[in-house]
Each structure stands twice: as structure tokens, then as C-alpha cells.
Tab-separated table of C-alpha atoms and ligand atoms in Angstrom:
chain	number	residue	atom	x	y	z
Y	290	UNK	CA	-88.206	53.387	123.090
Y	291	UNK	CA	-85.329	55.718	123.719
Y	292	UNK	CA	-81.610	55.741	125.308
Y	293	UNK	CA	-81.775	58.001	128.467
Y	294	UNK	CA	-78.381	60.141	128.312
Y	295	UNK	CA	-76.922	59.933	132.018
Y	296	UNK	CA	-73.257	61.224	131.468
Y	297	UNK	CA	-71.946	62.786	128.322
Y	298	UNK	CA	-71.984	59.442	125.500
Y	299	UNK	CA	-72.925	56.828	128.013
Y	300	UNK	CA	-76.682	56.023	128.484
Y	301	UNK	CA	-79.350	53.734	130.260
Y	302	UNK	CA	-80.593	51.714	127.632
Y	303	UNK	CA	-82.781	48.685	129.978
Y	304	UNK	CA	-85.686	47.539	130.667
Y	305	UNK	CA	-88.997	48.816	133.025
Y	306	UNK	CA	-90.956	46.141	134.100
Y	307	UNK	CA	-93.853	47.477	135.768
Y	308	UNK	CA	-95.928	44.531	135.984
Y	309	UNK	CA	-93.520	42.307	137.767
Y	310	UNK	CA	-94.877	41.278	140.977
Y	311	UNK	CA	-92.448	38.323	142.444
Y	312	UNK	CA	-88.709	37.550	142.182
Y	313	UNK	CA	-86.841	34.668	143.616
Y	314	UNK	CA	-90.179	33.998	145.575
Y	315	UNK	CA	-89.892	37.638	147.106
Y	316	UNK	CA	-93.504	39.920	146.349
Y	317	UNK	CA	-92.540	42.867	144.494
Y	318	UNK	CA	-95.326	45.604	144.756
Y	319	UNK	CA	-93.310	48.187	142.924
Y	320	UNK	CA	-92.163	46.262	140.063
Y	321	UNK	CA	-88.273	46.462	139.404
Y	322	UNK	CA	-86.648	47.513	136.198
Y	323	UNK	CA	-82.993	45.178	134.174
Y	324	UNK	CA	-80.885	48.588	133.696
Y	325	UNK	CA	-78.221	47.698	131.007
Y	326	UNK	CA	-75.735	50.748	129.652
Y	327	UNK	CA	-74.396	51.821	126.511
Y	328	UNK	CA	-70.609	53.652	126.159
Y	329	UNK	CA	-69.818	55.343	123.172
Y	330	UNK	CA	-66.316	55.587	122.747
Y	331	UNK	CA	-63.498	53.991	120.105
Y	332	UNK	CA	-65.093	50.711	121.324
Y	333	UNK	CA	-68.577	50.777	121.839
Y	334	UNK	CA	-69.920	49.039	125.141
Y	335	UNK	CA	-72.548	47.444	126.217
Y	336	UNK	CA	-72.489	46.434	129.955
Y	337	UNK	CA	-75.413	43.826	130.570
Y	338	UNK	CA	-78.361	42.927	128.970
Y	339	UNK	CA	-82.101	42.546	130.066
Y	340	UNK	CA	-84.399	39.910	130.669
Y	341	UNK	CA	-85.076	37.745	127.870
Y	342	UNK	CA	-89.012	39.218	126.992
Y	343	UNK	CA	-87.816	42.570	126.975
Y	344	UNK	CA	-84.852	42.369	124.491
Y	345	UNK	CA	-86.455	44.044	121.846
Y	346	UNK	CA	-86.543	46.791	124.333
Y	347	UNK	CA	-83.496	47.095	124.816
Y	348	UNK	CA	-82.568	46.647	120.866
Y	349	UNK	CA	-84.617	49.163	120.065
Y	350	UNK	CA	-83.308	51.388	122.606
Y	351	UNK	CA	-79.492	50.810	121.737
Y	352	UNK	CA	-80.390	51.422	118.046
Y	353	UNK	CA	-81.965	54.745	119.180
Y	354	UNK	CA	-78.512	55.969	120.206
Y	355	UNK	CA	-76.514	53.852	117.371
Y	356	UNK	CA	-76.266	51.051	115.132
Y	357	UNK	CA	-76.371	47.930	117.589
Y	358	UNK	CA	-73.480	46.016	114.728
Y	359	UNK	CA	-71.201	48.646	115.890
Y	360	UNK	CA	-71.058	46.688	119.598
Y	361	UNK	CA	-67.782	45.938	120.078
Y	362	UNK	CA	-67.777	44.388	123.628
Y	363	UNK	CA	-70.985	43.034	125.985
Y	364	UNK	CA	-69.895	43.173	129.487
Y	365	UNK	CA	-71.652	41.044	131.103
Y	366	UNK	CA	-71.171	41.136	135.297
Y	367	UNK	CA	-73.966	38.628	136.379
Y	368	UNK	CA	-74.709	35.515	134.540
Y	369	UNK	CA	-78.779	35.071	135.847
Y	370	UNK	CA	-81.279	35.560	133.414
Y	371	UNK	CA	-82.606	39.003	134.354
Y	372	UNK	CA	-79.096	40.873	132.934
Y	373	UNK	CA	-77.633	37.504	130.546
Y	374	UNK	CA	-81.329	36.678	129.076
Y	375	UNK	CA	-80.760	38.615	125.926
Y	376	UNK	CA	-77.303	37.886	125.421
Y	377	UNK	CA	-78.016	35.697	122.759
Y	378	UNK	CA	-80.526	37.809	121.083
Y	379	UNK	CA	-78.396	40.544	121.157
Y	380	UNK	CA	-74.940	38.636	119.841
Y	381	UNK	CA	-77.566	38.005	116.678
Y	382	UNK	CA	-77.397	41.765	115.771
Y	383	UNK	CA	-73.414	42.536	117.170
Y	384	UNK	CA	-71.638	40.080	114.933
Y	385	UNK	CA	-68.452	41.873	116.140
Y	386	UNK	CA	-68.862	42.066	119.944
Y	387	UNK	CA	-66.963	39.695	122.693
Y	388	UNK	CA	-68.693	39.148	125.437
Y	389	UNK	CA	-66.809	39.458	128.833
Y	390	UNK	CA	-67.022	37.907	131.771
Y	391	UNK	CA	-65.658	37.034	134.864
Y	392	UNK	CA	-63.272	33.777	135.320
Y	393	UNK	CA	-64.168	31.013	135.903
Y	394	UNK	CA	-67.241	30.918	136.966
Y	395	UNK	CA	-68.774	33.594	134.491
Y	396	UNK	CA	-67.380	31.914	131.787
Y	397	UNK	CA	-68.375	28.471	132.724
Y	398	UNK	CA	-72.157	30.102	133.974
Y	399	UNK	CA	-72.681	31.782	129.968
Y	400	UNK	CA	-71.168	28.674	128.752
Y	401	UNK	CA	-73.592	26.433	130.310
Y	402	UNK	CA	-76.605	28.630	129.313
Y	403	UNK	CA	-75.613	30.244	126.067
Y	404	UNK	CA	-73.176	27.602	124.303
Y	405	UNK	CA	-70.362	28.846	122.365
Y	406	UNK	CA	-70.125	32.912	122.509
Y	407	UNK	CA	-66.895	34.919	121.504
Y	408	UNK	CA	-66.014	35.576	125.121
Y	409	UNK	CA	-63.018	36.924	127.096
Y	410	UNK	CA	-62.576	36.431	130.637
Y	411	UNK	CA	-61.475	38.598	133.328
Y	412	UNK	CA	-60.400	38.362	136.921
Y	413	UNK	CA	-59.569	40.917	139.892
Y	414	UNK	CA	-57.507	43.936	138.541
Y	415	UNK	CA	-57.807	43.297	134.705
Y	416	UNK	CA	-58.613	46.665	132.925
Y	417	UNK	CA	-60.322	47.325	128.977
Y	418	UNK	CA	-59.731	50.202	127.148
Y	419	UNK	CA	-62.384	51.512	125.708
Y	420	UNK	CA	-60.090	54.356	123.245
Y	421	UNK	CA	-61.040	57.286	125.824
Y	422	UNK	CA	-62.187	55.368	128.783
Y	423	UNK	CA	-61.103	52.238	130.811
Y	424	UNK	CA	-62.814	49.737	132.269
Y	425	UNK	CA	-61.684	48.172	135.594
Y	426	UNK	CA	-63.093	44.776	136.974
Y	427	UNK	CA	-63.708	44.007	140.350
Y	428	UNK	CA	-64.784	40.494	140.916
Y	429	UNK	CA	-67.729	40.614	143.845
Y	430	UNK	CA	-68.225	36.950	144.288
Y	431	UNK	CA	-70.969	35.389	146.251
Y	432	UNK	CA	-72.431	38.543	145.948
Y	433	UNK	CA	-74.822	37.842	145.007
Y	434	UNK	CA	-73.649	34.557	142.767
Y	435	UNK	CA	-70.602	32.620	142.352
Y	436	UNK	CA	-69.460	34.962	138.828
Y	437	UNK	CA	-70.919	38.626	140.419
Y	438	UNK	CA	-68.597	41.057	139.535
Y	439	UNK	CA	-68.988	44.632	139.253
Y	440	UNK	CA	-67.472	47.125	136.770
Y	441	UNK	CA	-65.783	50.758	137.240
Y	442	UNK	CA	-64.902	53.391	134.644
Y	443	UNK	CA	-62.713	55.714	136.719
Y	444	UNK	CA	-63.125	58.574	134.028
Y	445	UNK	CA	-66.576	58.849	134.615
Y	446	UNK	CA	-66.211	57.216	138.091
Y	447	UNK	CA	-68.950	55.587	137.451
Y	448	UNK	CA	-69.409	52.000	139.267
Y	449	UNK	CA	-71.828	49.737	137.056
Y	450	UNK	CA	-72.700	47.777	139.941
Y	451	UNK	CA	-75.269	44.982	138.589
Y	452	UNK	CA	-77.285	43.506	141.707
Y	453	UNK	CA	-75.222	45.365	144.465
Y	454	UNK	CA	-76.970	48.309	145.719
Y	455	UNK	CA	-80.197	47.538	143.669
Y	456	UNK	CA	-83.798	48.016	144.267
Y	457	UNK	CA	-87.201	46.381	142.507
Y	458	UNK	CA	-88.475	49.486	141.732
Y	459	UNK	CA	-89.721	50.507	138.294
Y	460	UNK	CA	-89.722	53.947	137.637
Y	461	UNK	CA	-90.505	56.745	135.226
Y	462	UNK	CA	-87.130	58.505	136.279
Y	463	UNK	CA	-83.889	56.895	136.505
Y	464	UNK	CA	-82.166	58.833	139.204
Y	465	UNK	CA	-82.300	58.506	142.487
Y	466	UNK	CA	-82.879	62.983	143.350
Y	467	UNK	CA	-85.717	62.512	141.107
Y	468	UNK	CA	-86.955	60.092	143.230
Y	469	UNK	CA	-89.026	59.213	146.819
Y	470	UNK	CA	-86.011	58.588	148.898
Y	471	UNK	CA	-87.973	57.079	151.490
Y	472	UNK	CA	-89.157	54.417	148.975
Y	473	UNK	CA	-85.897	53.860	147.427
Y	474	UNK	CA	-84.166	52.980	150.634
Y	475	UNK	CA	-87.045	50.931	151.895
Y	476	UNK	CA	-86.565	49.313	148.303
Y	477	UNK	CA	-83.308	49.162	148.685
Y	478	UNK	CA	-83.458	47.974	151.999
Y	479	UNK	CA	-85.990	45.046	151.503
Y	480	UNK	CA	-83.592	44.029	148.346
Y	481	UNK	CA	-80.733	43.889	150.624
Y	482	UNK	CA	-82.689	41.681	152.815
Y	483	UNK	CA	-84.311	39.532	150.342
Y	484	UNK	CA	-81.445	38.742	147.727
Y	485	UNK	CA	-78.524	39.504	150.090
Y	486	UNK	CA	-78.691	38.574	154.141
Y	487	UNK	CA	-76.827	35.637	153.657
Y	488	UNK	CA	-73.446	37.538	152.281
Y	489	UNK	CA	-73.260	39.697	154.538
Y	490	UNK	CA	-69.142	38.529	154.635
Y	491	UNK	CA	-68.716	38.610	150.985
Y	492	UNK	CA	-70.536	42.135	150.609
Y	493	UNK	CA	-68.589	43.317	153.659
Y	494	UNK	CA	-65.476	41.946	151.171
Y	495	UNK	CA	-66.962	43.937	148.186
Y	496	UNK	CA	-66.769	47.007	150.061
Y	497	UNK	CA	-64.075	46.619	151.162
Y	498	UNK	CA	-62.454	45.802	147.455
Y	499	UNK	CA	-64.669	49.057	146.591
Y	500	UNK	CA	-62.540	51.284	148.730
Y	501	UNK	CA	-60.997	53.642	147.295
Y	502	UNK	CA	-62.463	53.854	144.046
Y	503	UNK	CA	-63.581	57.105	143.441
Y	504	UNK	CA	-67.599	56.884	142.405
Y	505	UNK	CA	-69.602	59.738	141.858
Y	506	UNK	CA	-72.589	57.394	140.255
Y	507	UNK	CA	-73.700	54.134	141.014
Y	508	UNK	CA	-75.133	52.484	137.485
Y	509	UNK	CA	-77.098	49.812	139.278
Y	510	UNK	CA	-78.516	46.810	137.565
Y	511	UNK	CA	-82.431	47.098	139.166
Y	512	UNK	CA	-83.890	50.134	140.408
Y	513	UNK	CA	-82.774	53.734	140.262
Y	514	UNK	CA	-79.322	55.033	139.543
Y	515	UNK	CA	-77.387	56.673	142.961
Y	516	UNK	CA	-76.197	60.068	141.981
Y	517	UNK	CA	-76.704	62.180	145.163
Y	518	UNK	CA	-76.863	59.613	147.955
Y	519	UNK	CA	-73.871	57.756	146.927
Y	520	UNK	CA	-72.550	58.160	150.565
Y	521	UNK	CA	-75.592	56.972	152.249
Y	522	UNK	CA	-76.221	53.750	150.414
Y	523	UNK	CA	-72.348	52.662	150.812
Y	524	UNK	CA	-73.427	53.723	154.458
Y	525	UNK	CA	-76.414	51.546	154.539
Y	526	UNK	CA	-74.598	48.642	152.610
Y	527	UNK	CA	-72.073	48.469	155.519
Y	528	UNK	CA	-74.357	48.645	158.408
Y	529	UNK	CA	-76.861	46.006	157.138
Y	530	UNK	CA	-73.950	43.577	155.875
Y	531	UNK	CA	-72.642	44.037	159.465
Y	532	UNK	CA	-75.609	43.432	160.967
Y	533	UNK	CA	-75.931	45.829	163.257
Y	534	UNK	CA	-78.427	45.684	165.724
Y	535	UNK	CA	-81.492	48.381	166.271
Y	536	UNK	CA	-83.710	48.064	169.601
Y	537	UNK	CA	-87.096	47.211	169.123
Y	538	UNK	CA	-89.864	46.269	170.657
Y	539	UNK	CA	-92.034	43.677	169.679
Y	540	UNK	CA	-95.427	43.214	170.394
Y	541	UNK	CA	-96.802	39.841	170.284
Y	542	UNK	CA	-100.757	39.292	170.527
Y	543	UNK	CA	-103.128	36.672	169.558
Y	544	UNK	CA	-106.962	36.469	169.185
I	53	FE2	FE1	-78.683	38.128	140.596
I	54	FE2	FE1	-80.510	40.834	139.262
């Protein structure tokens, strides 16, 4: 299992689960994949984790790139099981990292489910320094949890973006040019609708605490990472959460 390089020291090290077939009750044809990231910098990061069974996965995948006791910080934006699972797994082989988290409620979600953990906790505006690179954090509540937040490196300008703009899509390739468009948006698309109808407000708030921000990727947290249609999914994201109307025609028959 290897690290997939996707900027200069900072790679994809998650999770493809091809077999998955239902999630929060929702079928899944195409499987979906827990992406988690590696930075290699002064302090090494790693921003989320993967679902519990595939943790030695995504061990095996960090150590590919470097020596996982060299973590120094786990990010982690999203405190359900499919990016926190192997937070404890993983805290067994960084004996040095803190774990971050938003306040209060990721602190108080990891604390429930984990127990005692080295954490830190951040809120709106707080920044990390990672030696060359920063890390800003943008709280993205209700979006789709309580303690969603999403995290930007404005070096890179990068957006790790954890369930917002996601997809259940497993893949051989990780970006989204290397990719069926048409799938990924109807992925993307049927994700929106499944996981996030009902915050419309809050993800009409999240882009709105987005603007701005200059992002040239979008490291998502399921699915394929937006490289080249970074406008038309922040596009998408703002005419679904505004619910904009299309006309249709329905046709209703019986036999
Ligand atoms: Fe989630
Ligand atoms: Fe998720």
C-alpha cells in the first residue's frame, strides 16, 4: 500500500473501499473511499484518519512515505467513525502527536468515543504552523455534524474539506481530470442530497465563511480530489444548498 504524492511533500494516504454498498441507510453502488492526508514539513501532519477496518491501510501507507512516530499532530475535522475510527489505532504508533479538534463539540465528540487523547482544540480563525506551512481552521458546523470543520493550508491553497464536497465513489485515481465527470457530479450530487439537504443554511454559511480563501485543490474526505473543477463544484454547492428550482415534468402512471 503506497502514499499517492498530490502536491510536492503532502500525500493521500486513505482508504478505498470498494465493497461498500450502504451508508447512513443510503445504497452506494460505487463504493466510496475515507481519504486522510499526510504533510511533511517541520511538523509532520496527519489530517484525518480512516475507518476503523482499514487502519492498517492507512498505517501502512503513512509508513510508506515516513516513520508514522514522527506524527506530530492528527487533525482531525469530523468526529464520525469513517475519518475518527482509527484515531486510536493510530495514537498507538504516534506517541508524540496531539490530536486537534474543533471546540467544543469536537473535543467533547473524541472525548466521548476515544477517552483521554492528547488533544488541542480549535475554534474559527485559529491557525498551526506547520515550520513551512500553516494551517487555518474554519469551523463548518452542522455541516454535516455539530464539530464539522474544515481545514485550509493557504501555501498550498489547498482546502482539506472532510465531508463537504464529497462523493461515495471508490476509485483507482484520485483526481477528479482523471476521472468520469459525469459520474463524479452525479456522485457528488446524490451525496449532497443524501448526507446534506437538510443544511442547506449552514452549507450556504460554509460558503460563505469559504469566501475568499484562495483554493486551487479541494482534499475531500470521500471520493475524488477537485483539482480542475474547483469552480464548478463551489458552483453546484451553492445552487443545491439554495435550492434552486429546475422545471420538470413528471409522469405519473400506474398498472
Ligand atoms: Fe460525516
Ligand atoms: Fe464522512
Amino acid at each position: 500500500m503506497k502514499a499517492v504524492e498530490i502536491r510536492k511533500d503532502i500525500y493521500w494516504v486513505g482508504a478505498i473501499d470498494w465493497s461498500m454498498r450502504s451508508f447512513h441507510g443510503y445504497e452506494t453502488s460505487r463504493g466510496s473511499s475515507y481519504n486522510a492526508y499526510l504533510i511533511l514539513d517541520e511538523k509532520i501532519t496527519l489530517i484525518d484518519t480512516v475507518k476503523e477496518p482499514f487502519k492498517e491501510e492507512l498505517l501502512e501507507r503513512v509508513a510508506s512515505v515516513i516513520d508514522p512516530a514522527k506524527i506530530d499532530y492528527i487533525i482531525s475535522n469530523h468526529v464520525e467513525p469513517d475519518h475518527s475510527g482509527s484515531l486510536p489505532f493510530m495514537m498507538a504508533h504516534c506517541p508524540n502527536a496531539k490530536v486537534i479538534t474543533s471546540v467544543p463539540n469536537g473535543l467533547k465528540g473524541l472525548k466521548a468515543r476515544y477517552g483521554d487523547l492528547p488533544y488541542e482544540g480549535v475554534k474559527a480563525g485559529d491557525t498551526l504552523s506547520l515550520g513551512k506551512r500553516t494551517l487555518q481552521f474554519v469551523p463548518t458546523p452542522m455541516l454535516h455534524w455539530p464539530d464539522s470543520m474544515v481545514t485550509y493550508c493557504p501555501e498550498e491553497k489547498i482546502l482539506f474539506s472532510n465531508d463537504a464536497f464529497g462523493q461515495h465513489l471508490a476509485s483507482g485515481s484520485r483526481f477528479d481530470d482523471e476521472n468520469d465527470l459525469s459520474v463524479l457530479y452525479y456522485e457528488a450530487k446524490k451525496y449532497y442530497a443524501n448526507i446534506l439537504t437538510l443544511y442547506g443554511r449552514q452549507a450556504q454559511a460554509a460558503l460563505k465563511a469559504l469566501q475568499g480563501l484562495d483554493i486551487e485543490m479541494i482534499a475531500t474526505g470521500h471520493g475524488i480530489i477537485w483539482r480542475s473543477h474547483i469552480k464548478e463544484i463551489h458552483d453546484l454547492y451553492e445552487k443545491w444548498s439554495t435550492g434552486v428550482l429546475e422545471k420538470r415534468a413528471v409522469v405519473v402512471f400506474d398498472t
